[in-house]
Amino acid sequence: MVADLGFAVREAANALEALAILDSDARIDILFTDIGLPGMRGDQAVDLLFTDVVMPGTMKTPAFVREARSLRPALTVLYTSGYTENAIVHHGRLDEGVSLLSKPYAKADLARKVAACLIDERQAVLIVEDEGLVRAAAVDMVADLGFAVREAANALEALAILDSDARIDILFTDIGLPGMRGDDLAKQARAKRPDLRIILASGYTDRGAVEGLADVTALDKPYDAGALARALRGD
C-alpha cells in the first residue's frame, strides 16, 4: 500500500535489519514500524513514526514513544488501533495532541492521515484540466497520494495562481486545453517559476509536443493511480 501511494520503500523483518538500513546511505524519510521491535536509532532522517497501539513485547507503546521522542523531539507519531479503549483513547476521546488512524483502514485513509501528519512537508500540485469530471478524479487521486492540491479549468486560471504567492511545486496539466495548450502553458509556467516540476498528460497524438520540452514528465493517457504516483514522485 505504501508503494502504491508513490513512496520508495525499504523493508526489514526485524530491528537489526532496520538499523543496518538506517546506518547506510539510503534515504529514509518515514519509519513505518511494528512496535514489537526493540531499539531505535536517532541519527537518521525520520519524520513520522506509524505504530500500532496494542502490541506484544516487553516495551509497551507509551514507553516506546517516550523513548523515540527523547531521541527525536520533533518526531511526529501516528497511532493505529482497532480498539476504542486503550493507552491513548480514554472514554471515547483521544489524548491531547494524539493522531489516530482507526482499523480497519483503506489505502486512501492511510494517505490522508499521513499527509495530515506531514502537512508542512506536503508538496503542492496545480492540476489543470478543462473537463470537470476528469479534473475531479485527478484531484482525488493526487490528494489520496498525500499532496496538497490546487486546481484550474484552463491555462488563464493556472497562470493567475502561478502569479500569486501560492505554493506550487508541480504543474500537472492536460495538453488539450481550450484557448492555450498545455505545452504552451508549461513554457510560460517555467518562465515564471524556473524550479517548477511539470507533468504533461498526453495522448498518442500529443507526444511530439511533450518531447519538445526539456525536463518535463510525460504521463500517457489513460493513466491509473500507480502511474500518476510515479510521475508525481519523479520516478
Short mmCIF file of C-alpha atoms in Angstrom, two decimals:
data_model
loop_
_atom_site.label_atom_id
_atom_site.label_comp_id
_atom_site.label_asym_id
_atom_site.label_seq_id
_atom_site.Cartn_x
_atom_site.Cartn_y
_atom_site.Cartn_z
CA MET A 1 0.00 0.00 0.00
CA VAL A 2 2.79 2.42 0.84
CA ALA A 3 4.46 1.79 -2.53
CA ASP A 4 1.16 2.34 -4.31
CA LEU A 5 1.00 5.76 -2.64
CA GLY A 6 4.12 6.70 -4.57
CA PHE A 7 6.77 6.24 -1.88
CA ALA A 8 10.03 4.42 -2.38
CA VAL A 9 10.09 1.55 0.11
CA ARG A 10 12.78 -0.34 2.00
CA GLU A 11 11.76 -3.21 4.26
CA ALA A 12 13.15 -5.08 7.24
CA ALA A 13 11.98 -8.15 9.16
CA ASN A 14 13.50 -7.07 12.46
CA ALA A 15 15.23 -4.26 14.30
CA LEU A 16 18.76 -5.32 13.32
CA GLU A 17 17.89 -5.27 9.62
CA ALA A 18 16.21 -1.89 10.04
CA LEU A 19 19.20 -0.43 11.88
CA ALA A 20 21.52 -1.68 9.15
CA ILE A 21 19.46 0.22 6.59
CA LEU A 22 19.41 3.34 8.76
CA ASP A 23 23.18 3.09 9.16
CA SER A 24 23.60 3.05 5.38
CA ASP A 25 23.39 5.97 2.97
CA ALA A 26 19.84 5.05 1.98
CA ARG A 27 17.33 7.89 2.10
CA ILE A 28 14.68 7.09 4.69
CA ASP A 29 12.00 9.75 5.29
CA ILE A 30 9.33 7.74 7.11
CA LEU A 31 9.87 4.86 9.53
CA PHE A 32 6.82 2.55 9.41
CA THR A 33 7.39 0.01 12.16
CA ASP A 34 5.81 -2.65 14.31
CA ILE A 35 6.16 -1.53 17.91
CA GLY A 36 7.14 -5.02 18.97
CA LEU A 37 10.63 -4.43 17.57
CA PRO A 38 13.13 -3.15 20.17
CA GLY A 39 15.51 -0.25 19.63
CA MET A 40 15.55 2.92 17.56
CA ARG A 41 18.42 4.98 16.22
CA GLY A 42 18.34 8.76 16.43
CA ASP A 43 20.78 9.81 13.72
CA GLN A 44 18.79 9.26 10.51
CA ALA A 45 16.16 11.43 8.81
CA VAL A 46 12.83 10.09 10.09
CA ASP A 47 9.80 12.39 10.08
CA LEU A 48 6.94 10.08 11.05
CA LEU A 49 6.58 7.05 13.31
CA PHE A 50 3.47 4.99 12.45
CA THR A 51 2.79 2.40 15.13
CA ASP A 52 0.09 0.12 16.42
CA VAL A 53 -1.14 0.93 19.92
CA VAL A 54 -1.57 -2.56 21.31
CA MET A 55 1.41 -4.84 20.64
CA PRO A 56 3.09 -7.75 22.44
CA GLY A 57 6.58 -7.47 23.83
CA THR A 58 8.34 -6.12 26.89
CA MET A 59 8.24 -2.49 25.75
CA LYS A 60 4.72 -1.13 25.60
CA THR A 61 3.64 1.66 23.29
CA PRO A 62 3.75 4.65 25.68
CA ALA A 63 7.28 3.81 26.79
CA PHE A 64 8.39 3.21 23.22
CA VAL A 65 7.02 6.57 22.08
CA ARG A 66 8.63 8.38 25.03
CA GLU A 67 11.99 6.83 24.15
CA ALA A 68 11.55 7.64 20.47
CA ARG A 69 10.74 11.26 21.25
CA SER A 70 13.66 11.54 23.66
CA LEU A 71 15.85 10.71 20.66
CA ARG A 72 13.79 12.78 18.20
CA PRO A 73 11.97 15.64 19.98
CA ALA A 74 10.32 16.76 16.73
CA LEU A 75 9.18 13.25 15.75
CA THR A 76 5.54 13.04 14.64
CA VAL A 77 3.72 9.91 15.82
CA LEU A 78 0.69 8.40 14.11
CA TYR A 79 -1.02 5.59 16.02
CA THR A 80 -3.30 2.93 14.63
CA SER A 81 -5.67 0.74 16.63
CA GLY A 82 -8.78 -1.39 16.33
CA TYR A 83 -9.75 -0.78 19.95
CA THR A 84 -11.80 2.10 21.29
CA GLU A 85 -10.30 1.92 24.78
CA ASN A 86 -6.53 1.73 25.06
CA ALA A 87 -3.43 3.68 26.05
CA ILE A 88 -4.31 6.79 24.05
CA VAL A 89 -8.13 6.71 23.94
CA HIS A 90 -9.97 7.32 27.19
CA HIS A 91 -13.76 7.30 27.42
CA GLY A 92 -14.08 7.76 23.67
CA ARG A 93 -11.70 10.73 23.46
CA LEU A 94 -8.12 10.92 22.21
CA ASP A 95 -5.43 12.28 24.46
CA GLU A 96 -4.42 15.83 23.55
CA GLY A 97 -2.04 16.04 20.60
CA VAL A 98 -2.57 12.43 19.53
CA SER A 99 -3.21 11.36 15.92
CA LEU A 100 -5.01 8.04 15.43
CA LEU A 101 -5.91 6.02 12.34
CA SER A 102 -8.63 3.54 13.29
CA LYS A 103 -8.59 -0.02 11.98
CA PRO A 104 -9.62 -1.27 9.54
CA TYR A 105 -8.42 1.46 7.18
CA ALA A 106 -8.22 1.77 3.40
CA LYS A 107 -5.23 2.98 1.44
CA ALA A 108 -6.92 6.35 0.90
CA ASP A 109 -7.42 6.71 4.67
CA LEU A 110 -3.73 5.97 5.23
CA ALA A 111 -2.71 8.51 2.58
CA ARG A 112 -4.85 11.30 4.02
CA LYS A 113 -3.71 10.68 7.59
CA VAL A 114 -0.02 10.57 6.68
CA ALA A 115 -0.47 13.75 4.63
CA ALA A 116 -2.19 15.47 7.55
CA CYS A 117 0.62 14.48 9.93
CA LEU A 118 3.23 15.81 7.50
CA ILE A 119 1.20 18.79 6.27
CA ASP A 120 4.12 21.20 6.49
CA GLU A 121 6.12 18.89 4.24
CA ARG A 122 3.48 18.31 1.57
CA GLN A 123 4.25 19.34 -1.96
CA ALA A 124 1.54 21.31 -3.74
CA VAL A 125 0.26 20.22 -7.15
CA LEU A 126 -1.61 22.50 -9.54
CA ILE A 127 -3.96 20.39 -11.66
CA VAL A 128 -5.13 21.96 -14.92
CA GLU A 129 -7.93 20.16 -16.74
CA ASP A 130 -10.96 21.60 -18.53
CA GLU A 131 -13.19 18.51 -18.22
CA GLY A 132 -14.83 18.77 -14.81
CA LEU A 133 -15.24 15.05 -14.11
CA VAL A 134 -11.71 14.27 -15.26
CA ARG A 135 -10.35 17.11 -13.12
CA ALA A 136 -12.30 15.92 -10.06
CA ALA A 137 -10.95 12.39 -10.47
CA ALA A 138 -7.39 13.69 -10.81
CA VAL A 139 -7.80 15.90 -7.73
CA ASP A 140 -8.99 12.91 -5.70
CA MET A 141 -6.10 10.70 -6.85
CA VAL A 142 -3.45 13.36 -6.18
CA ALA A 143 -4.92 14.20 -2.76
CA ASP A 144 -5.06 10.50 -1.88
CA LEU A 145 -1.35 10.30 -2.70
CA GLY A 146 -0.67 12.85 0.04
CA PHE A 147 -0.18 16.05 -1.96
CA ALA A 148 -1.80 19.42 -1.39
CA VAL A 149 -3.93 20.31 -4.42
CA ARG A 150 -4.88 23.46 -6.30
CA GLU A 151 -6.97 23.23 -9.46
CA ALA A 152 -7.72 25.26 -12.56
CA ALA A 153 -10.07 24.72 -15.50
CA ASN A 154 -7.85 26.42 -18.08
CA ALA A 155 -4.44 27.98 -18.65
CA LEU A 156 -5.50 31.50 -17.69
CA GLU A 157 -6.73 30.34 -14.29
CA ALA A 158 -3.50 28.38 -13.83
CA LEU A 159 -1.32 31.37 -14.71
CA ALA A 160 -3.23 33.53 -12.23
CA ILE A 161 -2.46 31.02 -9.49
CA LEU A 162 1.18 30.89 -10.53
CA ASP A 163 1.30 34.71 -10.38
CA SER A 164 0.09 34.60 -6.78
CA ASP A 165 2.05 33.70 -3.66
CA ALA A 166 0.50 30.23 -3.56
CA ARG A 167 2.95 27.38 -3.10
CA ILE A 168 3.06 25.26 -6.25
CA ASP A 169 5.74 22.59 -6.61
CA ILE A 170 4.32 20.59 -9.52
CA LEU A 171 2.24 21.65 -12.52
CA PHE A 172 0.13 18.73 -13.76
CA THR A 173 -1.70 19.73 -16.91
CA ASP A 174 -3.51 18.18 -19.81
CA ILE A 175 -2.14 19.20 -23.20
CA GLY A 176 -5.53 19.57 -24.87
CA LEU A 177 -6.73 22.69 -23.07
CA PRO A 178 -9.02 25.24 -24.73
CA GLY A 179 -7.56 28.64 -25.55
CA MET A 180 -3.97 27.79 -24.66
CA ARG A 181 -2.48 24.33 -24.99
CA GLY A 182 -0.92 22.65 -22.01
CA ASP A 183 2.57 22.63 -23.54
CA ASP A 184 2.36 26.40 -24.10
CA LEU A 185 1.15 26.81 -20.53
CA ALA A 186 4.14 24.75 -19.39
CA LYS A 187 6.55 27.11 -21.15
CA GLN A 188 5.01 30.20 -19.54
CA ALA A 189 4.84 28.48 -16.15
CA ARG A 190 8.51 27.52 -16.31
CA ALA A 191 9.39 31.15 -17.17
CA LYS A 192 7.52 32.31 -14.06
CA ARG A 193 8.84 29.59 -11.79
CA PRO A 194 12.07 28.05 -13.09
CA ASP A 195 12.15 25.33 -10.41
CA LEU A 196 8.63 24.15 -11.16
CA ARG A 197 8.30 20.46 -11.97
CA ILE A 198 5.95 19.82 -14.88
CA ILE A 199 3.87 16.77 -15.80
CA LEU A 200 2.01 16.76 -19.10
CA ALA A 201 -0.84 14.31 -19.59
CA SER A 202 -0.73 13.37 -23.24
CA GLY A 203 -2.33 11.04 -25.74
CA TYR A 204 -0.52 9.46 -28.66
CA THR A 205 -1.15 12.46 -30.94
CA ASP A 206 0.39 14.85 -28.38
CA ARG A 207 3.70 13.01 -27.96
CA GLY A 208 5.67 15.38 -30.18
CA ALA A 209 4.72 18.38 -28.05
CA VAL A 210 5.98 16.67 -24.92
CA GLU A 211 9.25 15.61 -26.50
CA GLY A 212 9.94 19.21 -27.46
CA LEU A 213 10.07 20.35 -23.83
CA ALA A 214 13.05 19.91 -21.52
CA ASP A 215 12.74 18.48 -18.01
CA VAL A 216 9.09 17.58 -18.42
CA THR A 217 7.49 14.28 -17.43
CA ALA A 218 5.03 12.80 -19.92
CA LEU A 219 2.13 10.84 -18.45
CA ASP A 220 0.36 8.73 -21.02
CA LYS A 221 -3.43 8.77 -21.06
CA PRO A 222 -5.33 6.97 -19.75
CA TYR A 223 -3.34 6.65 -16.53
CA ASP A 224 -4.01 4.91 -13.24
CA ALA A 225 -3.10 5.91 -9.68
CA GLY A 226 0.16 3.96 -9.80
CA ALA A 227 1.40 5.69 -12.95
CA LEU A 228 0.33 9.07 -11.57
CA ALA A 229 2.13 8.38 -8.28
CA ARG A 230 5.37 7.52 -10.09
CA ALA A 231 5.15 10.70 -12.17
CA LEU A 232 4.49 12.87 -9.13
CA ARG A 233 7.32 11.31 -7.16
CA GLY A 234 9.69 11.74 -10.11
CA ASP A 235 10.39 8.03 -10.53
#
